[in-house]
Amino acid sequence: MNDNPVKTEYDDRPIGVFDSGFGGASTLRNILAELPGESFIYYGDNKNAPYGDRPEEEILRLSEHAAEFLLGHGVKALVVACNTATSASINALRRKLDVPVVSVEPAIKPACEAPGEGQVLMLATAATTKLARYRALQQRMPDPARVVNVGCPGLVELIERGETGCEAVFPVLDMRLGSLKGRLFDGIVLGCTHFPFAAPAIKSWAEQNLTGRCRLYDGNAGTARQLKRVILKNGLCAAPGSPEAGRVSFFTSGDPIVCEPIFRRLLNTPIYE
Ligand code: DGL
């Protein structure tokens, strides 16, 4: 008889992931690498994207609806793969739901902890830059004034159409960041899960228009690691060798015929490579 009890209970239910649209695919890429034995249900609220120009109460209502949709599909844990939805709804979702809820948030901590003479540029939706949860996070930084927050309306819309190249992205950055030209930045935080898909364009705009290292940061890897910890701690791992491992089912409030190919393409697009 084995005196060392091995945990033989597994939970093959999928993990739910949602975003206002396709942005959460950048989070899911990291999660798939961290938890290859799990299966996933992704919900993109593409019909209502972008969330970032909406009032807080509306973002909360849409986020609750997305969470309910996924819970209705029997998920064992929920990932809020949207910085905007996190800022507006994470406390309410955690209070209301009886599954673990993990979220993304702008990666200003690693950016602010990196030494340098320059500032940290935080790009996000207009809502994220204004909401209390993000403002409180910024205040916890060693030097909150080092962070320059810029809402970038227009960028999410492009990425929702699958347009991520310099030609499409540069005019929006010229408009939103034009006044910062020539300034010194050590880091740029991609504080919206859509933005990593435009990372090469954002990097090359920064190289042409800003000074300093302008190293890019996003919160996705941290979220994936946190999800793994939560799954292990709560005994929610899928059985080894599950035939569902790595499967991603896609649902959208938009037109699935249009949305699913864009989602699959983004999900398989290497980021920062
Ligand atoms: N991907 C989202 C985020 O991380 C939301 C973008 C939007 O819908 O405005 O904030």
Tab-separated table of C-alpha atoms and ligand atoms in Angstrom:
chain	number	residue	atom	x	y	z
A	1	MET	CA	0.000	0.000	0.000
A	2	ASN	CA	1.210	3.498	-0.782
A	3	ASP	CA	1.430	5.643	2.350
A	4	ASN	CA	1.902	8.816	0.281
A	5	PRO	CA	-1.549	9.646	-0.972
A	6	VAL	CA	-1.338	10.938	-4.508
A	7	LYS	CA	-4.057	13.381	-5.439
A	8	THR	CA	-6.148	11.530	-7.986
A	9	GLU	CA	-9.030	13.965	-8.231
A	10	TYR	CA	-9.117	16.017	-11.366
A	11	ASP	CA	-11.470	18.516	-12.857
A	12	ASP	CA	-11.880	18.367	-16.611
A	13	ARG	CA	-14.204	21.363	-16.870
A	14	PRO	CA	-12.879	24.160	-19.091
A	15	ILE	CA	-11.481	27.506	-17.945
A	16	GLY	CA	-13.446	30.570	-19.129
A	17	VAL	CA	-11.674	33.586	-20.609
A	18	PHE	CA	-13.360	36.810	-21.699
A	19	ASP	CA	-12.524	40.162	-23.213
A	20	SER	CA	-14.461	42.914	-24.951
A	21	GLY	CA	-13.207	41.365	-28.193
A	22	PHE	CA	-10.024	39.728	-29.481
A	23	GLY	CA	-7.574	41.263	-26.972
A	24	GLY	CA	-7.888	38.355	-24.559
A	25	ALA	CA	-6.291	36.135	-27.223
A	26	SER	CA	-2.948	37.697	-26.208
A	27	THR	CA	-3.603	36.589	-22.606
A	28	LEU	CA	-4.787	33.158	-23.723
A	29	ARG	CA	-1.548	32.612	-25.688
A	30	ASN	CA	0.389	32.898	-22.422
A	31	ILE	CA	-2.119	30.735	-20.558
A	32	LEU	CA	-1.917	27.935	-23.157
A	33	ALA	CA	1.863	27.880	-22.716
A	34	GLU	CA	1.561	27.797	-18.906
A	35	LEU	CA	-1.330	25.293	-18.703
A	36	PRO	CA	-1.099	23.052	-21.802
A	37	GLY	CA	-3.232	20.311	-20.216
A	38	GLU	CA	-6.323	22.516	-19.790
A	39	SER	CA	-9.189	23.335	-22.155
A	40	PHE	CA	-10.778	26.753	-22.575
A	41	ILE	CA	-13.923	28.589	-23.555
A	42	TYR	CA	-13.274	32.089	-24.884
A	43	TYR	CA	-15.986	34.723	-25.046
A	44	GLY	CA	-15.349	37.876	-27.058
A	45	ASP	CA	-17.987	40.574	-26.651
A	46	ASN	CA	-17.103	41.837	-30.128
A	47	LYS	CA	-20.531	43.328	-30.693
A	48	ASN	CA	-19.961	45.737	-27.782
A	49	ALA	CA	-16.212	46.398	-28.280
A	50	PRO	CA	-14.595	48.692	-27.465
A	51	TYR	CA	-15.431	48.862	-23.753
A	52	GLY	CA	-12.804	51.544	-23.193
A	53	ASP	CA	-14.957	54.521	-24.197
A	54	ARG	CA	-17.958	53.450	-22.109
A	55	PRO	CA	-18.988	54.564	-18.597
A	56	GLU	CA	-17.976	52.358	-15.667
A	57	GLU	CA	-21.523	51.087	-14.922
A	58	GLU	CA	-21.922	49.917	-18.502
A	59	ILE	CA	-18.553	48.124	-18.490
A	60	LEU	CA	-19.602	46.454	-15.225
A	61	ARG	CA	-22.911	45.303	-16.718
A	62	LEU	CA	-21.257	43.940	-19.883
A	63	SER	CA	-18.567	42.179	-17.840
A	64	GLU	CA	-21.181	40.554	-15.608
A	65	HIS	CA	-23.032	39.374	-18.675
A	66	ALA	CA	-19.833	37.868	-20.171
A	67	ALA	CA	-19.067	36.122	-16.869
A	68	GLU	CA	-22.602	34.722	-16.657
A	69	PHE	CA	-22.330	33.424	-20.224
A	70	LEU	CA	-19.169	31.496	-19.353
A	71	LEU	CA	-20.517	30.243	-16.034
A	72	GLY	CA	-23.541	28.998	-17.991
A	73	HIS	CA	-21.098	26.907	-20.036
A	74	GLY	CA	-19.799	25.222	-16.885
A	75	VAL	CA	-16.354	26.788	-16.469
A	76	LYS	CA	-14.332	25.938	-13.341
A	77	ALA	CA	-12.448	29.261	-13.196
A	78	LEU	CA	-12.702	32.621	-14.905
A	79	VAL	CA	-10.041	34.862	-16.461
A	80	VAL	CA	-10.920	38.515	-17.013
A	81	ALA	CA	-8.538	39.044	-19.955
A	82	CYS	CA	-9.371	42.740	-20.248
A	83	ASN	CA	-7.751	45.543	-18.254
A	84	THR	CA	-10.798	47.746	-18.707
A	85	ALA	CA	-13.229	45.088	-17.426
A	86	THR	CA	-10.871	44.353	-14.517
A	87	SER	CA	-10.847	48.010	-13.458
A	88	ALA	CA	-14.625	48.273	-13.599
A	89	SER	CA	-15.815	44.878	-12.404
A	90	ILE	CA	-13.283	42.631	-10.697
A	91	ASN	CA	-14.468	43.262	-7.121
A	92	ALA	CA	-18.109	42.735	-8.065
A	93	LEU	CA	-17.321	39.547	-10.003
A	94	ARG	CA	-15.268	38.094	-7.142
A	95	ARG	CA	-18.063	38.853	-4.664
A	96	LYS	CA	-20.725	37.335	-6.878
A	97	LEU	CA	-19.166	34.240	-8.452
A	98	ASP	CA	-18.364	30.982	-6.742
A	99	VAL	CA	-15.450	30.059	-9.037
A	100	PRO	CA	-11.939	31.545	-8.753
A	101	VAL	CA	-11.528	34.746	-10.796
A	102	VAL	CA	-8.112	35.805	-12.146
A	103	SER	CA	-7.516	39.058	-14.016
A	104	VAL	CA	-5.014	41.119	-15.975
A	105	GLU	CA	-3.822	44.533	-14.945
A	106	PRO	CA	-1.374	47.004	-16.481
A	107	ALA	CA	2.217	45.846	-15.807
A	108	ILE	CA	3.414	49.158	-14.373
A	109	LYS	CA	5.146	47.418	-11.433
A	110	PRO	CA	7.953	45.702	-13.397
A	111	ALA	CA	8.244	48.789	-15.598
A	112	CYS	CA	8.606	51.102	-12.580
A	113	GLU	CA	11.009	48.754	-10.794
A	114	ALA	CA	13.415	48.806	-13.755
A	115	PRO	CA	16.037	51.490	-13.106
A	116	GLY	CA	16.378	54.401	-15.485
A	117	GLU	CA	16.353	58.149	-15.885
A	118	GLY	CA	13.280	58.215	-18.069
A	119	GLN	CA	9.552	57.894	-17.482
A	120	VAL	CA	7.178	54.973	-18.003
A	121	LEU	CA	4.523	55.365	-20.674
A	122	MET	CA	1.289	53.493	-19.905
A	123	LEU	CA	-0.943	52.974	-22.931
A	124	ALA	CA	-4.467	51.736	-22.244
A	125	THR	CA	-8.088	52.470	-22.953
A	126	ALA	CA	-9.436	55.829	-21.821
A	127	ALA	CA	-11.547	54.053	-19.162
A	128	THR	CA	-8.610	52.171	-17.608
A	129	THR	CA	-6.526	55.328	-17.243
A	130	LYS	CA	-9.378	57.033	-15.347
A	131	LEU	CA	-10.786	54.259	-13.153
A	132	ALA	CA	-10.077	54.165	-9.420
A	133	ARG	CA	-8.591	50.659	-9.355
A	134	TYR	CA	-5.840	51.555	-11.820
A	135	ARG	CA	-5.238	54.957	-10.165
A	136	ALA	CA	-4.738	53.172	-6.828
A	137	LEU	CA	-2.260	50.770	-8.462
A	138	GLN	CA	-0.308	53.726	-9.834
A	139	GLN	CA	-0.213	55.345	-6.386
A	140	ARG	CA	1.443	52.198	-4.986
A	141	MET	CA	4.441	52.634	-7.320
A	142	PRO	CA	7.695	53.929	-5.797
A	143	ASP	CA	7.384	57.121	-7.859
A	144	PRO	CA	3.825	57.384	-9.246
A	145	ALA	CA	4.719	60.561	-11.141
A	146	ARG	CA	7.148	58.554	-13.279
A	147	VAL	CA	4.128	56.993	-15.029
A	148	VAL	CA	2.536	58.909	-17.906
A	149	ASN	CA	-0.942	57.514	-18.673
A	150	VAL	CA	-2.299	57.855	-22.195
A	151	GLY	CA	-5.694	56.613	-23.320
A	152	CYS	CA	-5.521	55.442	-26.922
A	153	PRO	CA	-9.020	55.392	-28.425
A	154	GLY	CA	-8.896	54.102	-31.970
A	155	LEU	CA	-6.299	51.386	-31.451
A	156	VAL	CA	-8.681	48.707	-30.208
A	157	GLU	CA	-10.968	49.301	-33.204
A	158	LEU	CA	-8.055	48.643	-35.584
A	159	ILE	CA	-7.033	45.444	-33.839
A	160	GLU	CA	-10.658	44.286	-33.813
A	161	ARG	CA	-10.444	44.479	-37.608
A	162	GLY	CA	-7.172	42.522	-37.531
A	163	GLU	CA	-5.179	45.620	-38.610
A	164	THR	CA	-1.961	45.635	-36.581
A	165	GLY	CA	0.729	46.963	-38.973
A	166	CYS	CA	2.555	50.326	-38.938
A	167	GLU	CA	0.413	51.745	-41.732
A	168	ALA	CA	-2.745	51.431	-39.654
A	169	VAL	CA	-1.267	52.010	-36.176
A	170	PHE	CA	1.075	55.000	-36.773
A	171	PRO	CA	-1.674	57.597	-37.482
A	172	VAL	CA	-3.422	56.701	-34.195
A	173	LEU	CA	-0.130	56.912	-32.261
A	174	ASP	CA	0.716	60.221	-33.982
A	175	MET	CA	-2.608	61.573	-32.762
A	176	ARG	CA	-2.487	60.205	-29.190
A	177	LEU	CA	1.263	60.465	-28.488
A	178	GLY	CA	2.304	63.327	-30.769
A	179	SER	CA	2.791	65.740	-27.845
A	180	LEU	CA	5.312	63.344	-26.243
A	181	LYS	CA	7.690	63.271	-29.223
A	182	GLY	CA	11.356	63.439	-28.193
A	183	ARG	CA	10.717	62.597	-24.525
A	184	LEU	CA	12.718	59.988	-22.623
A	185	PHE	CA	10.946	56.734	-21.713
A	186	ASP	CA	12.524	53.633	-20.182
A	187	GLY	CA	9.434	51.502	-20.593
A	188	ILE	CA	6.105	51.335	-22.401
A	189	VAL	CA	3.328	49.388	-20.692
A	190	LEU	CA	0.771	47.811	-22.986
A	191	GLY	CA	-2.129	48.244	-20.555
A	192	CYS	CA	-4.780	46.823	-22.866
A	193	THR	CA	-4.771	43.176	-23.938
A	194	HIS	CA	-5.381	44.187	-27.553
A	195	PHE	CA	-2.121	46.150	-27.762
A	196	PRO	CA	0.435	43.277	-27.737
A	197	PHE	CA	-0.831	42.412	-31.222
A	198	ALA	CA	0.376	45.839	-32.366
A	199	ALA	CA	3.642	45.574	-30.384
A	200	PRO	CA	5.985	45.664	-33.435
A	201	ALA	CA	4.263	48.819	-34.737
A	202	ILE	CA	4.240	50.458	-31.282
A	203	LYS	CA	7.934	49.612	-30.825
A	204	SER	CA	8.923	51.021	-34.170
A	205	TRP	CA	6.850	54.218	-33.639
A	206	ALA	CA	8.640	54.645	-30.277
A	207	GLU	CA	12.054	54.124	-31.886
A	208	GLN	CA	11.289	56.818	-34.434
A	209	ASN	CA	9.637	59.348	-32.131
A	210	LEU	CA	10.743	58.895	-28.496
A	211	THR	CA	14.102	58.583	-26.800
A	212	GLY	CA	15.257	56.038	-24.214
A	213	ARG	CA	15.037	52.237	-24.161
A	214	CYS	CA	11.244	52.077	-24.466
A	215	ARG	CA	11.134	48.443	-23.375
A	216	LEU	CA	7.652	46.943	-23.782
A	217	TYR	CA	5.763	45.341	-20.872
A	218	ASP	CA	2.416	43.582	-20.646
A	219	GLY	CA	0.645	41.776	-17.802
A	220	ASN	CA	-0.191	38.545	-19.619
A	221	ALA	CA	2.644	36.321	-18.375
A	222	GLY	CA	1.890	37.303	-14.758
A	223	THR	CA	-1.792	36.511	-15.230
A	224	ALA	CA	-0.985	33.088	-16.719
A	225	ARG	CA	1.309	32.241	-13.769
A	226	GLN	CA	-1.320	33.422	-11.277
A	227	LEU	CA	-3.978	31.280	-12.987
A	228	LYS	CA	-1.716	28.219	-12.733
A	229	ARG	CA	-1.205	28.840	-8.991
A	230	VAL	CA	-4.966	29.214	-8.462
A	231	ILE	CA	-5.789	26.052	-10.432
A	232	LEU	CA	-3.229	24.016	-8.468
A	233	LYS	CA	-4.228	25.454	-5.094
A	234	ASN	CA	-7.911	24.729	-5.635
A	235	GLY	CA	-7.408	21.170	-6.925
A	236	LEU	CA	-8.825	22.109	-10.333
A	237	CYS	CA	-6.241	20.512	-12.686
A	238	ALA	CA	-7.502	18.606	-15.705
A	239	ALA	CA	-6.663	14.884	-15.761
A	240	PRO	CA	-3.303	14.189	-17.399
A	241	GLY	CA	-3.686	13.151	-21.018
A	242	SER	CA	-7.189	14.601	-21.309
A	243	PRO	CA	-8.299	14.513	-24.977
A	244	GLU	CA	-9.563	18.076	-24.500
A	245	ALA	CA	-6.083	19.423	-23.594
A	246	GLY	CA	-5.306	22.658	-25.443
A	247	ARG	CA	-8.770	22.922	-26.952
A	248	VAL	CA	-10.140	26.468	-27.283
A	249	SER	CA	-13.856	26.895	-28.028
A	250	PHE	CA	-14.709	30.361	-29.315
A	251	PHE	CA	-17.934	32.253	-28.680
A	252	THR	CA	-18.750	35.824	-29.627
A	253	SER	CA	-21.600	38.309	-29.304
A	254	GLY	CA	-20.638	39.407	-32.821
A	255	ASP	CA	-20.798	37.522	-36.104
A	256	PRO	CA	-18.951	34.212	-35.606
A	257	ILE	CA	-18.333	33.835	-39.355
A	258	VAL	CA	-16.380	37.116	-39.350
A	259	CYS	CA	-14.917	36.917	-35.847
A	260	GLU	CA	-13.674	33.356	-35.469
A	261	PRO	CA	-11.025	33.485	-38.264
A	262	ILE	CA	-9.625	36.781	-36.881
A	263	PHE	CA	-9.542	35.303	-33.370
A	264	ARG	CA	-7.760	32.115	-34.518
A	265	ARG	CA	-5.244	34.119	-36.545
A	266	LEU	CA	-4.437	36.418	-33.598
A	267	LEU	CA	-4.248	33.466	-31.195
A	268	ASN	CA	-1.608	31.874	-33.403
A	269	THR	CA	0.336	35.083	-34.063
A	270	PRO	CA	3.733	35.155	-32.342
A	271	ILE	CA	4.033	38.305	-30.198
A	272	TYR	CA	7.349	40.164	-29.684
A	273	GLU	CA	9.128	37.830	-32.145
B	1	DGL	N1	-8.767	44.493	-24.306
B	1	DGL	C1	-9.294	45.434	-23.418
B	1	DGL	C2	-8.387	45.890	-22.319
B	1	DGL	O1	-7.471	45.191	-21.974
B	1	DGL	C3	-10.421	46.321	-23.749
B	1	DGL	C4	-10.374	47.118	-24.978
B	1	DGL	C5	-11.682	47.819	-25.197
B	1	DGL	O2	-12.666	47.141	-25.406
B	1	DGL	O3	-11.710	49.063	-25.169
B	1	DGL	O4	-8.577	46.940	-21.760
